[in-house]
Coordinates of C-alpha atoms in Angstrom, one line a residue:
Chain A
M1 CA 47.3 1.3 26.9
D2 CA 48.7 -1.5 24.9
A3 CA 49.8 -0.2 21.4
G4 CA 48.0 -3.2 19.8
T5 CA 44.7 -2.6 21.5
V6 CA 42.0 0.1 21.4
T7 CA 39.2 1.1 23.8
C8 CA 35.9 0.3 22.2
R9 CA 32.2 0.7 23.2
L10 CA 30.6 -2.7 23.4
L11 CA 26.8 -2.4 22.9
F12 CA 24.0 -4.9 23.7
F13 CA 20.5 -4.8 22.4
A14 CA 17.2 -6.6 23.1
K15 CA 17.6 -10.1 24.5
A16 CA 21.4 -9.7 24.6
R17 CA 21.0 -6.6 26.8
E18 CA 18.6 -8.4 29.1
L19 CA 20.8 -11.5 29.4
I20 CA 23.9 -9.4 30.3
G21 CA 22.1 -6.8 32.4
R22 CA 23.5 -3.7 30.8
S23 CA 23.4 -2.0 27.5
E24 CA 27.0 -0.9 27.2
Q25 CA 30.5 -1.5 28.5
S26 CA 34.0 -0.3 27.6
V27 CA 36.4 -2.9 26.4
Q28 CA 40.0 -3.2 25.1
L29 CA 40.1 -5.0 21.8
P30 CA 43.0 -5.7 19.4
R31 CA 43.4 -2.9 16.8
T32 CA 43.2 -5.5 14.0
I33 CA 41.1 -8.6 14.3
N34 CA 38.9 -10.8 12.1
T35 CA 35.2 -11.6 12.6
K36 CA 35.8 -15.1 14.0
E37 CA 38.3 -13.9 16.5
L38 CA 36.1 -11.0 17.6
E39 CA 33.1 -13.3 18.1
A40 CA 35.3 -15.7 20.1
L41 CA 36.4 -12.9 22.3
L42 CA 32.9 -11.4 22.8
F43 CA 31.0 -14.6 23.4
G44 CA 33.9 -16.3 25.3
E45 CA 35.7 -14.0 27.7
L46 CA 33.8 -10.7 27.5
A47 CA 30.2 -11.8 27.6
P48 CA 29.9 -15.5 28.3
E49 CA 26.3 -14.9 29.4
L50 CA 25.5 -14.6 25.7
G51 CA 26.5 -18.1 25.0
P52 CA 23.0 -19.4 24.6
I53 CA 22.1 -16.9 21.9
R54 CA 25.5 -16.8 20.2
S55 CA 24.4 -18.6 17.0
S56 CA 21.5 -16.2 16.5
C57 CA 23.4 -13.0 17.0
V58 CA 25.5 -11.0 14.5
I59 CA 28.1 -8.3 15.2
A60 CA 28.1 -4.7 13.9
V61 CA 31.3 -2.7 14.0
G62 CA 31.1 1.1 13.5
Q63 CA 27.4 0.7 12.8
E64 CA 27.8 -1.8 10.0
Y65 CA 27.2 -5.5 9.9
V66 CA 30.5 -7.4 9.7
L67 CA 30.9 -10.3 7.2
P68 CA 31.7 -13.7 8.5
D69 CA 35.3 -13.6 7.4
Q70 CA 36.0 -9.9 7.5
Q71 CA 39.4 -8.5 8.6
L72 CA 38.5 -5.5 10.9
T73 CA 40.5 -2.5 11.9
L74 CA 39.1 -1.0 15.1
S75 CA 39.5 2.7 15.9
P76 CA 39.3 4.2 19.4
G77 CA 35.8 4.7 20.6
I78 CA 34.3 2.6 17.8
E79 CA 31.0 0.9 18.6
V80 CA 31.0 -2.9 18.6
A81 CA 27.4 -4.2 18.9
V82 CA 25.9 -7.6 19.6
I83 CA 22.7 -7.7 17.6
P84 CA 20.1 -10.4 18.2
P85 CA 17.6 -11.5 15.6
L86 CA 15.9 -8.5 14.0
S87 CA 12.2 -8.0 14.6
G88 CA 11.4 -4.5 13.4
G89 CA 8.2 -3.7 11.5
Chain B
P1 CA 32.7 4.2 -4.0
D2 CA 31.7 4.9 -0.4
D3 CA 32.1 8.7 -1.0
V4 CA 30.0 8.4 -4.2
L5 CA 27.3 6.6 -2.3
L6 CA 27.4 9.2 0.5
Q7 CA 27.0 12.0 -2.1
Q8 CA 24.0 10.3 -3.6
I9 CA 22.4 9.6 -0.2
L10 CA 22.9 13.3 0.7
R11 CA 21.2 14.4 -2.5
E12 CA 18.3 12.1 -1.8
L13 CA 17.9 13.3 1.8
D14 CA 15.3 16.0 1.1
R15 CA 13.1 13.4 -0.6
D16 CA 13.3 10.9 2.2
L17 CA 11.8 11.2 5.7
I18 CA 13.2 8.8 8.2
R19 CA 12.0 8.9 11.7
I20 CA 12.5 6.6 14.7
R21 CA 10.8 7.8 17.8
T22 CA 8.6 6.9 20.8
D23 CA 5.8 9.3 19.7
A24 CA 2.7 7.9 18.1
I25 CA 3.1 7.8 14.3
S26 CA 1.0 10.2 12.1
V27 CA -0.1 8.4 8.9
E28 CA -1.3 11.8 7.8
E29 CA 2.2 13.3 8.1
A30 CA 3.7 10.5 6.1
T31 CA 1.0 10.9 3.4
Q32 CA 1.6 14.6 3.2
F33 CA 5.3 14.2 3.0
V34 CA 5.1 12.0 -0.1
T35 CA 2.4 14.0 -1.8
S36 CA 3.6 16.1 -4.8
P37 CA 2.1 17.4 -8.0
T38 CA 4.2 15.2 -10.3
N39 CA 2.9 12.0 -8.7
G40 CA -0.3 10.1 -9.3
A41 CA 0.2 7.3 -6.9
I42 CA 0.9 6.8 -3.2
S43 CA 1.4 3.4 -1.6
L44 CA 1.3 3.1 2.2
F45 CA 2.0 0.2 4.5
I46 CA 1.1 0.4 8.1
G47 CA 2.1 -2.3 10.6
T48 CA 0.0 -2.3 13.8
T49 CA 0.0 -4.2 17.0
R50 CA -2.1 -7.4 16.9
D51 CA -3.9 -8.7 20.0
N52 CA -2.9 -12.3 19.5
F53 CA 0.0 -14.6 18.6
R54 CA -0.6 -18.3 18.2
G55 CA -3.6 -18.2 20.4
K56 CA -1.9 -16.2 23.2
K57 CA -3.4 -12.8 24.0
V58 CA -0.9 -10.0 23.4
M59 CA -1.3 -6.9 25.6
Q60 CA 1.3 -4.7 23.8
L61 CA 4.6 -4.7 21.9
E62 CA 7.7 -3.0 23.2
Y63 CA 10.3 -1.9 20.6
E64 CA 13.9 -0.9 21.0
A65 CA 16.5 0.0 18.3
Y66 CA 20.1 0.5 17.7
E67 CA 18.9 4.0 16.8
E68 CA 21.8 5.5 15.0
M69 CA 22.5 2.4 13.0
A70 CA 18.8 1.9 12.3
A71 CA 18.6 5.4 10.8
K72 CA 21.6 4.7 8.6
E73 CA 20.2 1.4 7.5
L74 CA 16.9 3.1 6.6
H75 CA 18.7 5.8 4.5
R76 CA 20.6 3.0 2.8
L77 CA 17.3 1.2 2.2
C78 CA 15.8 4.4 0.6
H79 CA 18.9 4.5 -1.7
R80 CA 18.3 0.9 -2.7
I81 CA 14.6 1.5 -3.3
R82 CA 15.6 4.3 -5.7
A83 CA 18.1 2.2 -7.5
K84 CA 15.5 -0.5 -8.0
H85 CA 12.6 1.8 -8.8
P86 CA 14.0 5.0 -10.3
S87 CA 10.6 6.6 -10.7
I88 CA 10.0 6.8 -7.0
D89 CA 9.8 10.4 -5.8
R90 CA 9.3 10.6 -2.1
I91 CA 9.8 8.0 0.7
A92 CA 8.7 8.3 4.3
I93 CA 9.6 5.6 6.8
M94 CA 8.6 6.0 10.4
H95 CA 9.1 3.5 13.1
R96 CA 7.9 3.8 16.6
L97 CA 9.9 2.7 19.7
G98 CA 8.8 1.9 23.3
V99 CA 5.4 0.6 24.1
V100 CA 3.0 0.3 21.1
P101 CA -0.5 -0.7 22.3
V102 CA -2.9 -2.9 20.3
T103 CA -4.2 -1.3 17.1
Y104 CA -1.5 1.4 17.1
A105 CA 1.1 1.7 14.3
S106 CA 4.6 0.5 14.9
V107 CA 5.8 1.3 11.4
V108 CA 4.5 3.3 8.4
I109 CA 6.1 3.3 5.0
A110 CA 4.9 5.7 2.3
T111 CA 6.2 6.0 -1.3
S112 CA 5.0 8.1 -4.2
S113 CA 5.6 7.8 -8.0
P114 CA 3.9 9.0 -11.2
H115 CA 2.3 5.6 -11.8
R116 CA 1.0 3.1 -9.3
Q117 CA 3.0 0.0 -10.0
D118 CA 6.3 1.5 -8.9
A119 CA 5.0 2.9 -5.6
M120 CA 3.3 -0.4 -4.7
A121 CA 6.4 -2.5 -5.5
A122 CA 8.6 0.0 -3.7
T123 CA 6.5 -0.1 -0.5
Q124 CA 6.5 -3.9 -0.5
F125 CA 10.2 -4.0 -1.0
A126 CA 10.7 -1.5 1.7
I127 CA 8.8 -3.4 4.4
D128 CA 10.4 -6.7 3.4
E129 CA 13.9 -5.2 3.6
L130 CA 13.2 -3.2 6.8
K131 CA 12.4 -6.4 8.5
R132 CA 15.4 -8.1 7.1
T133 CA 18.1 -5.5 7.7
V134 CA 17.2 -2.8 10.2
P135 CA 18.4 -3.2 13.8
I136 CA 15.0 -2.8 15.5
F137 CA 13.7 -5.4 18.1
K138 CA 10.3 -6.1 19.5
K139 CA 9.1 -8.0 22.5
E140 CA 5.6 -9.3 22.8
V141 CA 4.0 -8.8 26.3
Y142 CA 1.3 -11.4 27.0
E143 CA -1.7 -11.4 29.3
D144 CA 0.0 -13.5 31.9
G145 CA 2.9 -11.1 32.1
T146 CA 5.4 -13.3 30.2
T147 CA 7.3 -11.7 27.3
S148 CA 9.0 -13.0 24.2
W149 CA 11.6 -11.3 21.9
K150 CA 10.5 -11.9 18.4
E151 CA 12.4 -12.8 15.3
N152 CA 11.4 -11.8 11.8
A153 CA 11.1 -14.6 9.3
E154 CA 13.0 -12.4 6.9
C155 CA 15.9 -12.0 9.3
C156 CA 18.7 -14.1 7.9
R157 CA 20.8 -14.5 11.0
H158 CA 20.7 -18.3 11.3
S159 CA 21.8 -18.8 7.8
K160 CA 25.0 -16.8 8.1
Chain C
P1 CA -26.8 -18.6 -6.9
D2 CA -27.5 -14.9 -7.1
D3 CA -29.4 -15.1 -3.8
V4 CA -26.4 -16.9 -2.2
L5 CA -24.1 -14.1 -3.5
L6 CA -26.4 -11.5 -2.2
Q7 CA -26.5 -13.1 1.2
Q8 CA -22.7 -13.2 1.4
I9 CA -22.4 -9.6 0.2
L10 CA -24.9 -8.5 2.9
R11 CA -22.9 -10.4 5.6
E12 CA -19.8 -8.6 4.5
L13 CA -21.3 -5.2 4.4
D14 CA -20.3 -4.2 7.9
R15 CA -16.7 -5.0 7.1
D16 CA -16.7 -2.9 3.8
L17 CA -16.9 0.8 3.5
I18 CA -17.8 2.0 0.0
R19 CA -18.1 5.7 -0.7
I20 CA -18.5 7.6 -3.9
R21 CA -18.8 11.3 -3.2
T22 CA -17.8 14.8 -4.3
D23 CA -16.3 15.6 -0.9
A24 CA -12.6 15.5 -0.3
I25 CA -11.4 12.0 0.7
S26 CA -10.1 11.4 4.3
V27 CA -7.2 9.0 4.3
E28 CA -7.5 9.0 8.1
E29 CA -11.1 7.8 7.9
A30 CA -10.2 5.0 5.6
T31 CA -7.3 4.0 7.8
Q32 CA -9.5 4.1 11.0
F33 CA -12.2 2.0 9.3
V34 CA -9.8 -0.9 8.5
T35 CA -7.9 -0.8 11.8
S36 CA -8.8 -3.6 14.2
P37 CA -7.2 -5.5 17.1
T38 CA -6.9 -8.7 15.1
N39 CA -4.9 -7.2 12.3
G40 CA -1.2 -6.5 12.1
A41 CA -1.2 -5.0 8.6
I42 CA -2.9 -2.2 6.7
S43 CA -2.2 -1.6 3.0
L44 CA -3.3 1.7 1.4
F45 CA -3.3 3.0 -2.1
I46 CA -4.0 6.6 -2.8
G47 CA -4.5 7.9 -6.4
T48 CA -3.9 11.6 -6.7
T49 CA -4.2 14.1 -9.5
R50 CA -0.9 14.6 -11.4
D51 CA 0.0 17.9 -12.9
N52 CA 1.1 16.5 -16.3
F53 CA 0.2 14.0 -19.0
R54 CA 2.6 13.4 -21.9
G55 CA 4.2 16.9 -21.5
K56 CA 0.8 18.7 -21.3
K57 CA 0.1 20.6 -18.1
V58 CA -3.0 19.2 -16.3
M59 CA -5.0 21.7 -14.2
Q60 CA -7.5 19.3 -12.7
L61 CA -9.4 16.1 -13.2
E62 CA -13.2 15.9 -13.4
Y63 CA -14.8 12.6 -12.5
E64 CA -18.3 11.3 -13.1
A65 CA -19.8 8.0 -12.3
Y66 CA -22.8 5.7 -13.0
E67 CA -23.1 6.0 -9.2
E68 CA -25.5 3.2 -8.3
M69 CA -23.9 0.7 -10.6
A70 CA -20.4 1.8 -9.5
A71 CA -21.3 1.2 -5.9
K72 CA -22.7 -2.3 -6.8
E73 CA -19.5 -3.1 -8.7
L74 CA -17.4 -2.0 -5.7
H75 CA -19.4 -4.2 -3.4
R76 CA -18.9 -7.1 -5.9
L77 CA -15.2 -6.3 -6.0
C78 CA -15.0 -6.5 -2.2
H79 CA -16.6 -9.9 -2.4
R80 CA -14.0 -11.0 -5.0
I81 CA -11.2 -9.7 -2.8
R82 CA -12.4 -11.8 0.1
A83 CA -12.8 -14.9 -2.2
K84 CA -9.2 -14.5 -3.4
H85 CA -7.7 -13.4 0.0
P86 CA -9.9 -15.0 2.8
S87 CA -7.7 -13.4 5.5
I88 CA -8.7 -9.9 4.6
D89 CA -10.7 -8.3 7.4
R90 CA -11.8 -4.8 6.5
I91 CA -11.9 -3.0 3.1
A92 CA -12.5 0.7 2.5
I93 CA -12.8 2.0 -1.0
M94 CA -13.5 5.7 -1.5
H95 CA -13.8 7.5 -4.8
R96 CA -14.2 11.2 -5.3
L97 CA -16.4 12.7 -8.0
G98 CA -16.4 16.2 -9.6
V99 CA -13.4 18.3 -9.7
V100 CA -10.2 16.8 -8.1
P101 CA -7.4 19.4 -8.1
V102 CA -3.7 18.6 -8.5
T103 CA -2.3 16.7 -5.4
Y104 CA -5.7 15.8 -4.1
A105 CA -6.9 12.1 -3.9
S106 CA -9.4 10.8 -6.3
V107 CA -9.4 7.3 -4.9
V108 CA -8.3 5.6 -1.7
I109 CA -8.3 1.9 -1.1
A110 CA -7.4 0.4 2.3
T111 CA -7.4 -3.2 3.4
S112 CA -6.4 -4.9 6.6
S113 CA -5.3 -8.5 7.5
P114 CA -3.4 -10.3 10.2
H115 CA -0.3 -10.5 8.0
R116 CA 1.0 -8.1 5.5
Q117 CA 1.2 -10.2 2.3
D118 CA -2.6 -10.5 2.1
A119 CA -3.4 -6.8 2.6
M120 CA -0.7 -5.7 0.1
A121 CA -1.9 -8.2 -2.6
A122 CA -5.6 -7.3 -1.9
T123 CA -5.0 -3.6 -2.3
Q124 CA -3.1 -4.1 -5.5
F125 CA -5.9 -6.4 -6.9
A126 CA -8.5 -3.9 -5.8
I127 CA -7.1 -0.9 -7.6
D128 CA -6.4 -3.0 -10.8
E129 CA -9.9 -4.3 -10.8
L130 CA -11.5 -1.0 -9.9
K131 CA -9.9 0.5 -13.0
R132 CA -11.0 -2.4 -15.1
T133 CA -14.6 -2.9 -14.0
V134 CA -16.1 0.1 -12.2
P135 CA -18.1 2.7 -14.2
I136 CA -16.3 5.8 -13.3
F137 CA -15.0 8.3 -15.8
K138 CA -12.4 11.0 -15.7
K139 CA -11.6 14.0 -17.9
E140 CA -8.3 15.8 -17.9
V141 CA -8.5 19.6 -18.1
Y142 CA -5.4 21.1 -19.6
E143 CA -3.8 24.5 -19.2
D144 CA -5.1 25.7 -22.6
G145 CA -8.7 24.9 -21.7
T146 CA -8.9 21.7 -23.8
T147 CA -10.1 18.5 -22.2
S148 CA -9.8 14.8 -22.8
W149 CA -11.8 11.8 -21.6
K150 CA -9.4 9.2 -20.4
E151 CA -9.3 5.4 -20.9
N152 CA -7.7 3.1 -18.4
A153 CA -5.2 0.6 -19.9
E154 CA -6.9 -2.1 -17.8
C155 CA -10.3 -1.3 -19.4
C156 CA -11.0 -4.2 -21.7
R157 CA -13.6 -2.5 -24.0
H158 CA -11.8 -2.8 -27.2
S159 CA -11.1 -6.4 -26.8
K160 CA -14.7 -7.4 -26.4
Chain D
M1 CA -48.1 0.7 -25.5
D2 CA -47.2 -2.2 -27.7
A3 CA -47.4 -5.4 -25.8
G4 CA -44.0 -6.4 -27.2
T5 CA -42.2 -3.3 -26.0
V6 CA -41.3 -1.7 -22.6
T7 CA -40.4 1.9 -21.6
C8 CA -36.8 2.0 -20.5
R9 CA -34.5 4.6 -19.2
L10 CA -31.6 5.2 -21.5
L11 CA -28.6 6.6 -19.7
F12 CA -25.4 8.3 -21.2
F13 CA -22.2 8.9 -19.4
A14 CA -18.9 10.8 -19.9
K15 CA -18.1 11.3 -23.6
A16 CA -21.4 9.6 -24.7
R17 CA -23.3 12.1 -22.6
E18 CA -21.3 15.0 -24.0
L19 CA -21.8 13.9 -27.6
I20 CA -25.5 13.4 -27.2
G21 CA -26.1 16.5 -25.1
R22 CA -28.2 14.8 -22.4
S23 CA -27.7 12.3 -19.7
E24 CA -31.0 10.4 -19.9
Q25 CA -34.0 9.8 -22.2
S26 CA -37.0 7.5 -22.2
V27 CA -37.2 4.9 -25.0
Q28 CA -39.5 2.1 -26.0
L29 CA -37.5 -1.1 -26.5
P30 CA -38.5 -4.7 -27.3
R31 CA -39.2 -6.7 -24.2
T32 CA -36.8 -9.4 -25.4
I33 CA -33.8 -8.6 -27.4
N34 CA -30.2 -9.7 -27.7
T35 CA -27.1 -7.6 -27.2
K36 CA -26.3 -7.2 -30.9
E37 CA -29.8 -6.1 -31.7
L38 CA -29.9 -3.7 -28.8
E39 CA -26.5 -2.2 -29.8
A40 CA -27.8 -1.8 -33.4
L41 CA -30.9 0.0 -32.1
L42 CA -29.0 2.3 -29.7
F43 CA -26.1 3.3 -32.0
G44 CA -28.3 3.3 -35.1
E45 CA -31.8 4.8 -34.7
L46 CA -31.8 6.0 -31.1
A47 CA -28.4 7.7 -30.7
P48 CA -26.6 8.0 -34.1
E49 CA -24.5 10.7 -32.6
L50 CA -22.6 7.9 -30.7
G51 CA -21.5 6.3 -34.0
P52 CA -17.9 7.5 -33.6
I53 CA -17.4 5.9 -30.2
R54 CA -19.6 2.8 -30.7
S55 CA -16.7 0.4 -30.8
S56 CA -15.3 1.7 -27.5
C57 CA -18.6 1.6 -25.6
V58 CA -20.3 -1.2 -23.8
I59 CA -23.9 -1.5 -22.6
A60 CA -25.2 -2.2 -19.1
V61 CA -28.8 -3.3 -18.6
G62 CA -30.2 -3.1 -15.1
Q63 CA -26.8 -2.0 -13.8
E64 CA -25.0 -5.0 -15.1
Y65 CA -22.7 -5.3 -18.1
V66 CA -24.2 -7.3 -20.9
L67 CA -22.3 -10.1 -22.6
P68 CA -21.7 -9.8 -26.4
D69 CA -24.2 -12.5 -27.2
Q70 CA -26.6 -12.3 -24.3
Q71 CA -30.4 -12.7 -24.7
L72 CA -32.0 -9.9 -22.6
T73 CA -35.4 -9.5 -21.1
L74 CA -36.2 -5.9 -20.4
S75 CA -38.6 -4.9 -17.6
P76 CA -40.4 -1.5 -17.5
G77 CA -38.3 1.3 -16.1
I78 CA -35.1 -0.7 -16.4
E79 CA -31.9 1.3 -16.9
V80 CA -30.1 0.8 -20.2
A81 CA -26.7 2.6 -20.1
V82 CA -24.2 3.5 -22.7
I83 CA -20.8 3.2 -21.0
P84 CA -17.7 4.6 -22.6
P85 CA -14.2 3.4 -21.7
L86 CA -13.7 3.3 -18.0
S87 CA -11.2 5.7 -16.4
G88 CA -11.8 5.5 -12.7
G89 CA -9.0 5.5 -10.2

């Protein structure tokens, strides 16, 4: 394993899960990364199927929503989730 | 500050009932949970499945959640309710997952307080914020078999 | 104009449940009454007996009503709710009379509508107006055996 | 029976009922009367025990609240109620 990367759990919900055909996958991600870079990785290389809904999705890391310009430190096994528009209630 | 928040949330746990499950929701259980001798007011909101959306016949709703994160967000919401309305005593928030047929409850929020204004304002705030912040997702299933993932008007994704 | 009002009230009767009784109130029954396939939202208010008033321990409340007039005022109130919030579908208002022990409900108001804002606003309006206009009276019974007839803050008698 | 008067049911509730010791009595009242005259009759001759709470009570005639300056026409058997401060809910 590359010292600069960690294995993360990539999670998909609702329409994202349907588009991609699975609810979870394992991915190698840089240990430190900012939100824009993470989004570019997710919606570019890792899950291009999500392109059509990219603008309506947000990311949660470690079960917390990330800010648009946040600097993130990923730990091994951390959950990185693609979250489509909320519609609870 | 995160530790302080955690401590506060832990102290509040026995006054908050958070439940995210596929079982049918019991309004009676939520009501019982928030009932206490020091309160004179209980405010309840119940969200139920409607049989129509813009003229289309809806057969059922199907809910899924990022369950662990949704539970955390709901505990965080309880904490925010108490910060905004300190007189709130008990809070119960129950959200159903999976298939919710027409007329059945998908969500129940109950709050109690000594006087009614606080409970009513808290319950209103709670449902508004649940819709805006908690990772739960619903799909409408129509008569013709088509489906549509919904988006809450409160959900602020597009404006990020 | 009174005849027109009467006609409207009669048409609305099957969508309104008004009950003034000494029996314990069933929140479940009120909820069931307002549940319907066309509604997505139910808002409930429950008023319960508190065990204290300004530091004095309250043992129970005792309610009496000008029953026939109270029922008429509640039907009139339902009519006003519908005038103010036309999307309201069902309304249930139940008020208990006689002894209401601590933690038990003296009043339950339930309204339903397609969307939540209307039901929540209607229930709030309903309890405010019930307290202001409906001839029902409560007496607090304290630990030491003394009693006190109460006066709602909303009640506008002194300002007449 | 005086042609100008009717027999009415006078009702007392809550504190008014307790002060006067009964919930109902039969009274002869003028067929036409205004609110101020009716109040003067009720709290003066008919139920002086209610003097202490007069200012906090209102009157209902035929199960409707009367206005402060209303001209009333009473029919036989009509209910005239002394209503103390409301405290429902």
